[in-house]
Coordinates of N, CA, C and O in Angstrom, one line a residue:
Q1 N -33.1 -27.1 6.3 CA -31.8 -26.6 6.8 C -30.9 -26.2 5.6 O -30.1 -25.3 5.7
Q2 N -31.0 -27.0 4.5 CA -30.2 -26.7 3.4 C -30.5 -25.4 2.8 O -29.6 -24.6 2.4
Y3 N -31.8 -25.0 2.7 CA -32.2 -23.7 2.2 C -31.7 -22.6 3.1 O -31.3 -21.6 2.6
L4 N -31.8 -22.9 4.4 CA -31.3 -21.9 5.4 C -29.8 -21.6 5.2 O -29.3 -20.5 5.2
R5 N -29.1 -22.7 5.0 CA -27.6 -22.6 4.8 C -27.3 -21.8 3.5 O -26.4 -21.0 3.5
I6 N -28.0 -22.1 2.5 CA -27.8 -21.4 1.2 C -28.2 -19.9 1.3 O -27.4 -19.1 0.9
A7 N -29.3 -19.7 2.0 CA -29.6 -18.2 2.3 C -28.6 -17.5 3.1 O -28.2 -16.4 2.8
N8 N -28.0 -18.2 4.1 CA -27.0 -17.6 4.9 C -25.7 -17.3 4.1 O -25.0 -16.3 4.3
Q9 N -25.4 -18.3 3.2 CA -24.2 -18.1 2.4 C -24.4 -16.9 1.4 O -23.5 -16.2 1.2
S10 N -25.6 -16.8 0.9 CA -25.9 -15.7 0.0 C -25.8 -14.4 0.7 O -25.2 -13.4 0.2
L11 N -26.3 -14.3 2.0 CA -26.1 -13.1 2.7 C -24.6 -12.8 3.0 O -24.2 -11.6 2.9
D12 N -23.9 -13.8 3.3 CA -22.4 -13.6 3.6 C -21.7 -13.1 2.3 O -20.9 -12.2 2.4
N13 N -22.1 -13.7 1.2 CA -21.5 -13.3 -0.1 C -21.9 -11.8 -0.4 O -21.0 -11.1 -0.9
Q14 N -23.1 -11.4 -0.1 CA -23.5 -10.0 -0.4 C -22.8 -9.1 0.5 O -22.3 -8.0 0.1
E15 N -22.6 -9.5 1.8 CA -21.8 -8.6 2.7 C -20.4 -8.5 2.3 O -19.8 -7.4 2.3
L16 N -19.8 -9.6 1.8 CA -18.4 -9.6 1.3 C -18.3 -8.7 0.1 O -17.3 -7.9 0.0
A17 N -19.2 -8.8 -0.8 CA -19.2 -8.0 -2.0 C -19.3 -6.5 -1.7 O -18.6 -5.7 -2.3
E18 N -20.1 -6.2 -0.7 CA -20.3 -4.8 -0.3 C -19.0 -4.3 0.3 O -18.5 -3.2 0.1
Q19 N -18.3 -5.1 1.1 CA -17.0 -4.8 1.7 C -16.0 -4.5 0.7 O -15.2 -3.6 0.7
L20 N -15.9 -5.4 -0.3 CA -15.0 -5.2 -1.4 C -15.3 -4.0 -2.2 O -14.3 -3.3 -2.6
R21 N -16.5 -3.7 -2.5 CA -16.9 -2.5 -3.2 C -16.5 -1.3 -2.5 O -15.9 -0.4 -3.1
N22 N -16.7 -1.2 -1.2 CA -16.3 -0.1 -0.4 C -14.7 0.0 -0.4 O -14.2 1.1 -0.5
A23 N -14.1 -1.1 -0.2 CA -12.6 -1.1 -0.2 C -12.0 -0.6 -1.5 O -11.0 0.1 -1.5
S24 N -12.7 -0.9 -2.6 CA -12.2 -0.4 -3.9 C -12.5 1.1 -4.2 O -11.9 1.7 -5.0
R25 N -13.4 1.7 -3.4 CA -13.7 3.1 -3.6 C -13.0 4.0 -2.6 O -13.1 5.2 -2.8
Y26 N -12.4 3.5 -1.6 CA -11.7 4.4 -0.6 C -10.2 4.2 -0.5 O -9.7 3.1 -0.6
D27 N -9.5 5.3 -0.4 CA -8.1 5.3 -0.2 C -7.8 4.8 1.2 O -8.3 5.3 2.2
F28 N -7.0 3.8 1.4 CA -6.7 3.2 2.6 C -6.0 4.1 3.6 O -6.4 4.2 4.8
L29 N -5.1 5.0 3.1 CA -4.4 5.8 4.0 C -5.2 7.0 4.5 O -5.2 7.3 5.7
T30 N -5.9 7.7 3.6 CA -6.6 8.9 4.0 C -8.1 8.7 4.3 O -8.7 9.6 4.8
K31 N -8.6 7.6 4.0 CA -10.1 7.3 4.2 C -11.0 8.1 3.3 O -12.2 8.2 3.5
L32 N -10.4 8.8 2.3 CA -11.2 9.6 1.4 C -11.5 8.7 0.2 O -10.9 7.7 0.0
K33 N -12.6 9.1 -0.6 CA -12.9 8.4 -1.8 C -11.7 8.5 -2.8 O -10.9 9.5 -2.6
N34 N -11.6 7.6 -3.7 CA -10.5 7.6 -4.7 C -11.1 7.8 -6.1 O -12.2 8.1 -6.3
R35 N -10.2 7.7 -7.1 CA -10.6 7.9 -8.5 C -11.7 6.9 -8.9 O -12.6 7.2 -9.7
T36 N -11.6 5.7 -8.4 CA -12.7 4.7 -8.7 C -14.0 5.3 -8.3 O -15.0 5.2 -9.0
A37 N -14.1 5.8 -7.1 CA -15.3 6.3 -6.5 C -15.7 7.6 -7.3 O -16.9 7.7 -7.6
L38 N -14.8 8.4 -7.7 CA -15.1 9.6 -8.5 C -15.8 9.1 -9.8 O -16.8 9.7 -10.2
N39 N -15.2 8.1 -10.5 CA -15.8 7.6 -11.7 C -17.2 7.1 -11.5 O -18.2 7.3 -12.2
M40 N -17.4 6.3 -10.4 CA -18.7 5.7 -10.1 C -19.7 6.8 -9.7 O -20.9 6.8 -10.1
D41 N -19.2 7.9 -9.1 CA -20.1 9.0 -8.6 C -20.6 9.8 -9.8 O -21.7 10.3 -9.8
F42 N -19.8 9.9 -10.9 CA -20.2 10.8 -12.0 C -20.4 10.1 -13.4 O -20.7 10.8 -14.3
E43 N -20.2 8.8 -13.5 CA -20.4 8.2 -14.8 C -21.8 7.6 -15.0 O -22.2 7.3 -16.1
N44 N -22.5 7.4 -13.9 CA -23.8 6.8 -14.0 C -24.9 7.9 -14.4 O -25.1 8.8 -13.6
P45 N -25.5 7.8 -15.6 CA -26.4 8.9 -16.0 C -27.6 9.0 -15.0 O -28.2 10.1 -15.0
A46 N -27.9 8.0 -14.3 CA -29.1 8.1 -13.3 C -28.7 8.7 -12.0 O -29.5 9.0 -11.2
N47 N -27.4 9.1 -11.9 CA -26.9 9.6 -10.7 C -27.5 11.0 -10.5 O -27.4 11.9 -11.4
K48 N -27.9 11.3 -9.3 CA -28.5 12.6 -9.0 C -27.4 13.7 -8.8 O -27.8 14.9 -8.7
N49 N -26.1 13.3 -8.8 CA -25.1 14.3 -8.8 C -25.0 15.1 -10.1 O -24.5 16.2 -10.2
L50 N -25.5 14.5 -11.2 CA -25.4 15.1 -12.5 C -26.4 16.2 -12.7 O -27.4 16.3 -11.9
N51 N -26.2 17.0 -13.7 CA -27.1 18.1 -14.1 C -27.2 19.2 -12.9 O -28.3 19.6 -12.6
S52 N -26.0 19.5 -12.4 CA -25.9 20.6 -11.4 C -24.6 21.4 -11.6 O -23.7 20.9 -12.2
N53 N -24.6 22.5 -10.9 CA -23.4 23.3 -10.9 C -22.5 22.8 -9.8 O -23.0 22.6 -8.7
F54 N -21.2 22.7 -10.0 CA -20.3 22.3 -9.0 C -19.1 23.2 -9.0 O -18.7 23.8 -10.0
I55 N -18.5 23.3 -7.8 CA -17.1 23.9 -7.7 C -16.2 22.7 -7.6 O -16.4 21.7 -6.9
V56 N -15.1 22.8 -8.4 CA -14.1 21.7 -8.5 C -12.8 22.3 -8.1 O -12.4 23.3 -8.7
M57 N -12.1 21.7 -7.1 CA -10.9 22.3 -6.6 C -9.8 21.1 -6.6 O -10.1 20.0 -6.0
V58 N -8.7 21.4 -7.1 CA -7.6 20.4 -7.0 C -6.5 21.1 -6.1 O -6.2 22.2 -6.3
T59 N -6.0 20.3 -5.1 CA -5.1 20.8 -4.2 C -3.9 19.8 -4.0 O -4.1 18.7 -4.3
D60 N -2.8 20.4 -3.6 CA -1.7 19.5 -3.1 C -0.9 20.2 -2.1 O -1.0 21.4 -1.9
I61 N -0.1 19.4 -1.4 CA 0.8 19.9 -0.3 C 2.0 20.5 -0.9 O 2.7 19.8 -1.7
D62 N 2.3 21.7 -0.6 CA 3.5 22.4 -1.1 C 4.8 21.6 -0.6 O 4.9 21.3 0.6
N63 N 5.7 21.4 -1.5 CA 7.0 20.8 -1.2 C 6.9 19.5 -0.5 O 7.7 19.1 0.3
F64 N 5.9 18.7 -0.9 CA 5.7 17.4 -0.2 C 6.9 16.5 -0.3 O 7.2 15.8 0.7
K65 N 7.5 16.4 -1.5 CA 8.7 15.6 -1.6 C 9.8 15.8 -0.6 O 10.4 14.9 0.0
S66 N 10.0 17.1 -0.3 CA 11.0 17.5 0.7 C 10.6 17.0 2.1 O 11.5 16.6 2.9
F67 N 9.3 16.9 2.4 CA 8.9 16.4 3.7 C 9.3 14.9 3.8 O 9.8 14.4 4.8
N68 N 9.0 14.2 2.7 CA 9.3 12.7 2.7 C 10.8 12.5 2.7 O 11.3 11.7 3.5
D69 N 11.6 13.3 2.0 CA 13.1 13.2 1.9 C 13.7 13.5 3.2 O 14.7 12.9 3.7
T70 N 13.2 14.5 3.9 CA 13.8 15.0 5.2 C 13.3 14.1 6.4 O 14.2 13.8 7.2
N71 N 12.1 13.8 6.4 CA 11.5 13.2 7.6 C 11.0 11.8 7.5 O 10.6 11.2 8.4
G72 N 11.1 11.3 6.3 CA 10.7 9.9 6.0 C 9.2 9.8 5.5 O 8.4 10.7 5.7
H73 N 8.9 8.6 4.9 CA 7.6 8.4 4.4 C 6.5 8.3 5.4 O 5.4 8.6 5.2
A74 N 6.9 7.8 6.6 CA 5.9 7.7 7.7 C 5.4 9.1 8.0 O 4.2 9.3 8.2
Y75 N 6.3 10.1 8.1 CA 5.9 11.5 8.4 C 5.0 12.0 7.2 O 4.0 12.7 7.4
G76 N 5.5 11.7 6.0 CA 4.7 12.1 4.8 C 3.3 11.6 4.8 O 2.3 12.3 4.5
N77 N 3.2 10.3 5.2 CA 1.8 9.7 5.3 C 1.0 10.4 6.4 O -0.2 10.5 6.2
E78 N 1.6 10.8 7.5 CA 0.9 11.5 8.5 C 0.4 12.8 8.0 O -0.8 13.2 8.3
L79 N 1.2 13.5 7.2 CA 0.7 14.8 6.6 C -0.4 14.6 5.6 O -1.4 15.3 5.6
L80 N -0.3 13.5 4.8 CA -1.4 13.2 3.9 C -2.7 12.9 4.7 O -3.8 13.4 4.3
G81 N -2.6 12.2 5.7 CA -3.8 11.9 6.6 C -4.4 13.2 7.2 O -5.6 13.4 7.3
K82 N -3.5 14.0 7.7 CA -3.9 15.3 8.3 C -4.6 16.2 7.3 O -5.7 16.8 7.7
F83 N -4.0 16.3 6.2 CA -4.6 17.2 5.2 C -6.0 16.6 4.7 O -7.0 17.4 4.6
A84 N -6.1 15.3 4.6 CA -7.4 14.7 4.2 C -8.4 15.0 5.3 O -9.6 15.3 4.9
A85 N -8.0 14.9 6.5 CA -9.0 15.1 7.6 C -9.5 16.5 7.6 O -10.7 16.8 7.9
V86 N -8.6 17.5 7.4 CA -9.0 18.9 7.3 C -9.9 19.1 6.2 O -11.0 19.8 6.3
L87 N -9.6 18.6 5.0 CA -10.6 18.8 3.9 C -11.9 18.1 4.1 O -13.0 18.7 3.9
R88 N -11.9 16.9 4.7 CA -13.1 16.2 5.0 C -14.0 16.9 6.0 O -15.2 17.1 5.8
E89 N -13.3 17.5 7.0 CA -14.1 18.2 8.0 C -14.7 19.5 7.5 O -15.8 19.9 7.9
N90 N -14.1 20.1 6.6 CA -14.6 21.4 6.1 C -15.4 21.3 4.8 O -16.3 22.2 4.6
F91 N -15.2 20.3 4.0 CA -16.0 20.2 2.8 C -16.9 19.0 2.8 O -17.8 19.0 1.9
G92 N -16.7 18.1 3.7 CA -17.6 16.9 3.8 C -17.0 15.7 3.1 O -16.5 15.8 2.0
K93 N -17.1 14.6 3.7 CA -16.5 13.3 3.2 C -17.1 13.0 1.8 O -16.4 12.5 0.9
K94 N -18.3 13.3 1.6 CA -19.0 13.0 0.3 C -18.4 13.7 -0.9 O -18.4 13.2 -2.0
Y95 N -17.7 14.8 -0.6 CA -17.2 15.6 -1.7 C -15.7 15.6 -1.9 O -15.2 16.3 -2.8
C96 N -15.0 14.9 -1.1 CA -13.5 14.9 -1.1 C -13.0 13.5 -1.6 O -13.4 12.5 -1.3
Y97 N -11.9 13.7 -2.5 CA -11.3 12.5 -3.1 C -9.8 12.6 -3.0 O -9.2 13.7 -3.1
R98 N -9.1 11.5 -2.8 CA -7.6 11.5 -3.0 C -7.4 11.2 -4.4 O -7.8 10.2 -4.9
Y99 N -6.9 12.2 -5.1 CA -6.8 12.1 -6.6 C -5.5 11.4 -7.0 O -5.4 10.8 -8.1
G100 N -4.5 11.4 -6.1 CA -3.2 10.7 -6.4 C -2.1 11.4 -5.7 O -2.0 12.6 -5.6
G101 N -1.2 10.6 -5.2 CA 0.0 11.1 -4.5 C -0.5 12.1 -3.4 O -1.2 11.7 -2.5
D102 N 0.0 13.3 -3.5 CA -0.5 14.3 -2.5 C -1.5 15.2 -3.1 O -1.8 16.3 -2.5
E103 N -2.2 14.8 -4.1 CA -3.2 15.6 -4.8 C -4.6 15.2 -4.3 O -4.9 14.0 -4.2
Y104 N -5.4 16.2 -4.0 CA -6.8 16.0 -3.5 C -7.7 16.7 -4.4 O -7.4 17.8 -5.0
L105 N -8.9 16.2 -4.5 CA -9.9 16.8 -5.3 C -11.2 17.0 -4.5 O -11.6 16.2 -3.7
V106 N -11.7 18.2 -4.6 CA -13.0 18.5 -3.9 C -14.0 18.8 -5.1 O -13.7 19.7 -5.9
V107 N -15.1 18.1 -5.1 CA -16.2 18.3 -6.1 C -17.4 18.6 -5.2 O -18.0 17.6 -4.7
I108 N -17.8 19.8 -5.1 CA -18.9 20.2 -4.2 C -19.9 21.0 -4.9 O -19.6 21.8 -5.8
P109 N -21.2 20.8 -4.5 CA -22.2 21.7 -5.2 C -21.9 23.1 -5.0 O -21.3 23.6 -4.0
E110 N -22.3 23.9 -6.0 CA -22.1 25.3 -6.0 C -22.5 26.0 -4.7 O -23.5 25.7 -4.1
M111 N -21.7 26.9 -4.2 CA -22.0 27.7 -3.1 C -21.5 29.1 -3.3 O -20.7 29.3 -4.2
P112 N -21.8 30.1 -2.5 CA -21.3 31.5 -2.7 C -19.8 31.5 -2.6 O -19.2 30.7 -1.7
E113 N -19.1 32.3 -3.4 CA -17.7 32.3 -3.4 C -17.1 32.7 -2.0 O -16.1 32.1 -1.6
E114 N -17.8 33.6 -1.3 CA -17.3 34.0 0.1 C -17.3 32.8 1.1 O -16.5 32.6 1.9
V115 N -18.3 31.9 0.9 CA -18.4 30.7 1.8 C -17.3 29.8 1.4 O -16.6 29.2 2.3
F116 N -17.1 29.6 0.1 CA -16.0 28.7 -0.3 C -14.7 29.2 0.1 O -13.8 28.5 0.7
S117 N -14.4 30.5 0.0 CA -13.2 31.1 0.4 C -12.9 31.0 1.9 O -11.8 30.7 2.3
Q118 N -14.0 31.1 2.7 CA -13.9 31.0 4.1 C -13.5 29.6 4.5 O -12.7 29.4 5.4
K119 N -14.1 28.6 3.8 CA -13.7 27.2 4.1 C -12.2 26.9 3.8 O -11.5 26.2 4.5
I120 N -11.7 27.5 2.7 CA -10.3 27.4 2.4 C -9.4 28.0 3.5 O -8.5 27.4 4.0
K121 N -9.8 29.2 4.0 CA -9.1 29.9 5.1 C -9.1 29.0 6.4 O -8.1 28.9 7.1
I122 N -10.2 28.4 6.6 CA -10.3 27.5 7.8 C -9.4 26.4 7.7 O -8.7 26.0 8.6
C123 N -9.3 25.8 6.5 CA -8.3 24.7 6.2 C -6.9 25.2 6.4 O -6.1 24.5 7.1
Q124 N -6.6 26.3 5.9 CA -5.2 26.8 6.1 C -4.9 27.0 7.6 O -3.8 26.7 8.0
K125 N -5.8 27.6 8.3 CA -5.6 27.9 9.7 C -5.5 26.5 10.5 O -4.7 26.4 11.4
A126 N -6.3 25.6 10.1 CA -6.3 24.3 10.8 C -4.9 23.5 10.8 O -4.6 22.7 11.6
L127 N -4.2 23.8 9.7 CA -2.9 23.2 9.6 C -1.8 23.8 10.4 O -0.7 23.3 10.5
N128 N -2.1 24.9 11.1 CA -1.2 25.5 12.1 C 0.2 25.7 11.6 O 1.2 25.5 12.3
N129 N 0.4 26.1 10.3 CA 1.7 26.3 9.7 C 2.6 25.1 9.7 O 3.8 25.2 9.5
E130 N 2.0 23.9 10.0 CA 2.8 22.7 9.9 C 3.2 22.5 8.4 O 4.3 22.0 8.2
F131 N 2.3 22.8 7.5 CA 2.7 22.7 6.1 C 1.7 23.6 5.4 O 0.6 23.9 5.9
N132 N 2.0 23.9 4.2 CA 1.1 24.7 3.3 C 0.6 23.9 2.2 O 1.2 22.9 1.8
F133 N -0.5 24.4 1.6 CA -1.0 23.8 0.4 C -1.4 24.8 -0.7 O -1.6 26.0 -0.3
S134 N -1.4 24.4 -1.9 CA -1.8 25.2 -3.0 C -3.0 24.6 -3.6 O -3.2 23.4 -3.5
G135 N -3.8 25.4 -4.3 CA -5.0 24.8 -5.0 C -5.4 25.7 -6.1 O -5.1 26.9 -6.3
G136 N -6.2 25.1 -7.0 CA -6.9 25.8 -8.1 C -8.3 25.3 -8.1 O -8.6 24.1 -7.8
Y137 N -9.2 26.2 -8.5 CA -10.6 25.8 -8.5 C -11.3 26.5 -9.7 O -10.8 27.5 -10.3
T138 N -12.4 26.0 -10.0 CA -13.3 26.5 -11.1 C -14.7 26.0 -10.8 O -14.9 25.3 -9.9
K139 N -15.6 26.5 -11.6 CA -17.1 26.2 -11.4 C -17.6 25.9 -12.7 O -17.2 26.4 -13.7
G140 N -18.6 25.0 -12.8 CA -19.3 24.7 -14.0 C -20.4 23.7 -13.8 O -20.6 23.1 -12.8
F141 N -21.2 23.6 -14.9 CA -22.4 22.7 -14.9 C -21.9 21.3 -15.3 O -21.2 21.2 -16.3
V142 N -22.3 20.3 -14.6 CA -21.8 18.9 -14.8 C -23.0 18.1 -15.2 O -23.9 17.9 -14.4
K143 N -23.1 17.7 -16.5 CA -24.1 16.8 -17.0 C -23.6 15.5 -17.4 O -24.3 14.6 -17.7
S144 N -22.2 15.4 -17.4 CA -21.6 14.1 -17.8 C -20.2 14.0 -17.1 O -19.7 15.0 -16.7
S145 N -19.6 12.8 -17.1 CA -18.3 12.7 -16.6 C -17.3 13.5 -17.4 O -16.3 14.0 -16.9
A146 N -17.6 13.7 -18.7 CA -16.7 14.5 -19.6 C -16.7 16.0 -19.1 O -15.6 16.6 -19.1
D147 N -17.8 16.5 -18.7 CA -17.9 17.8 -18.1 C -17.1 17.9 -16.9 O -16.3 18.9 -16.7
L148 N -17.2 16.9 -16.0 CA -16.4 17.0 -14.8 C -14.9 17.0 -15.1 O -14.2 17.7 -14.5
H149 N -14.5 16.1 -16.0 CA -13.1 16.0 -16.3 C -12.6 17.3 -16.9 O -11.4 17.7 -16.7
S150 N -13.4 18.0 -17.6 CA -13.0 19.3 -18.2 C -12.8 20.3 -17.1 O -11.8 21.1 -17.1
L151 N -13.7 20.3 -16.1 CA -13.5 21.2 -14.9 C -12.3 20.8 -14.1 O -11.6 21.7 -13.6
I152 N -12.0 19.5 -13.9 CA -10.8 19.1 -13.2 C -9.6 19.6 -13.9 O -8.6 20.1 -13.3
Y153 N -9.6 19.5 -15.2 CA -8.4 20.0 -16.0 C -8.2 21.5 -15.8 O -7.1 22.0 -15.5
K154 N -9.3 22.3 -15.8 CA -9.2 23.8 -15.6 C -8.8 24.0 -14.1 O -7.9 25.0 -13.9
A155 N -9.3 23.3 -13.2 CA -8.9 23.5 -11.8 C -7.4 23.2 -11.6 O -6.6 23.9 -10.9
D156 N -6.9 22.1 -12.3 CA -5.5 21.7 -12.3 C -4.6 22.8 -12.9 O -3.5 23.1 -12.3
Q157 N -5.1 23.4 -13.9 CA -4.3 24.5 -14.5 C -4.2 25.7 -13.5 O -3.1 26.3 -13.4
N158 N -5.3 26.0 -12.8 CA -5.2 27.0 -11.8 C -4.3 26.6 -10.6 O -3.6 27.5 -10.0
L159 N -4.2 25.3 -10.3 CA -3.3 24.9 -9.3 C -1.9 25.2 -9.7 O -1.1 25.7 -8.9
Y160 N -1.5 24.9 -10.9 CA -0.2 25.2 -11.4 C 0.1 26.7 -11.5 O 1.2 27.1 -11.2
A161 N -0.9 27.5 -11.7 CA -0.7 28.9 -11.7 C -0.4 29.4 -10.3 O 0.4 30.2 -10.1
A162 N -1.1 28.8 -9.3 CA -0.9 29.1 -7.9 C 0.6 28.7 -7.5 O 1.3 29.4 -6.8
K163 N 1.0 27.5 -8.0 CA 2.4 27.1 -7.7 C 3.4 28.0 -8.3 O 4.4 28.4 -7.7
N164 N 3.1 28.4 -9.5 CA 4.1 29.3 -10.2 C 4.1 30.7 -9.6 O 5.0 31.5 -9.8
A165 N 3.0 31.1 -8.9 CA 2.9 32.4 -8.3 C 3.4 32.4 -6.9 O 3.3 33.4 -6.2
G166 N 4.1 31.3 -6.5 CA 4.7 31.3 -5.2 C 4.2 30.3 -4.2 O 4.6 30.3 -3.0
K167 N 3.2 29.5 -4.5 CA 2.6 28.5 -3.7 C 1.9 29.1 -2.5 O 1.7 30.3 -2.4
N168 N 1.3 28.2 -1.6 CA 0.6 28.6 -0.4 C -0.6 29.5 -0.7 O -0.8 30.5 0.0
Q169 N -1.3 29.2 -1.8 CA -2.5 30.0 -2.2 C -3.4 29.1 -3.0 O -3.0 28.1 -3.6
V170 N -4.6 29.5 -3.0 CA -5.7 28.8 -3.8 C -6.3 29.9 -4.7 O -6.8 30.9 -4.2
I171 N -6.2 29.6 -6.0 CA -6.7 30.6 -7.0 C -7.7 30.0 -7.9 O -7.8 28.7 -8.1
G172 N -8.6 30.8 -8.4 CA -9.6 30.4 -9.4 C -10.7 31.4 -9.4 O -10.5 32.5 -8.9
S173 N -11.8 31.1 -10.1 CA -12.9 32.0 -10.1 C -14.2 31.2 -10.2 O -14.2 30.1 -10.7
L174 N -15.2 31.8 -9.6 CA -16.6 31.1 -9.7 C -17.5 31.9 -10.5 O -17.3 33.1 -10.8

């Protein structure tokens, strides 16, 4: 019985460790993966995500601060959740991350530009003019986390170009 008790405790500890690991990888509010998950997904050299072409897109909600200031943080949190759900539905949970604040990151295997553009249009339509978002994207070969972070930087630069060009648009090139 003592061995059985020890075995059961070991199983309980393993389950708890798995729950904690998952909790540390997901954003509580949006249920998307977070930066910890991003690092875990792309820092392990044995990871099958590496050595492939990816599209990297950084997005955020236009004028998000004004939504919080005008309608309160509960409403802002609702918008964050809604945007996360739209991204997850169109790009897949596996490829979407909450990058920070109202910024989201999509890191998805390469696809034709017209398919990618159509997914963005579907996201814009799904929000029913409740709010707009801007984004920047780029494409590249990822063989290390350094490559990924370089692509994130380029996508972020394109996001700021979209903001400076009037917002409510997603720009980049594949």
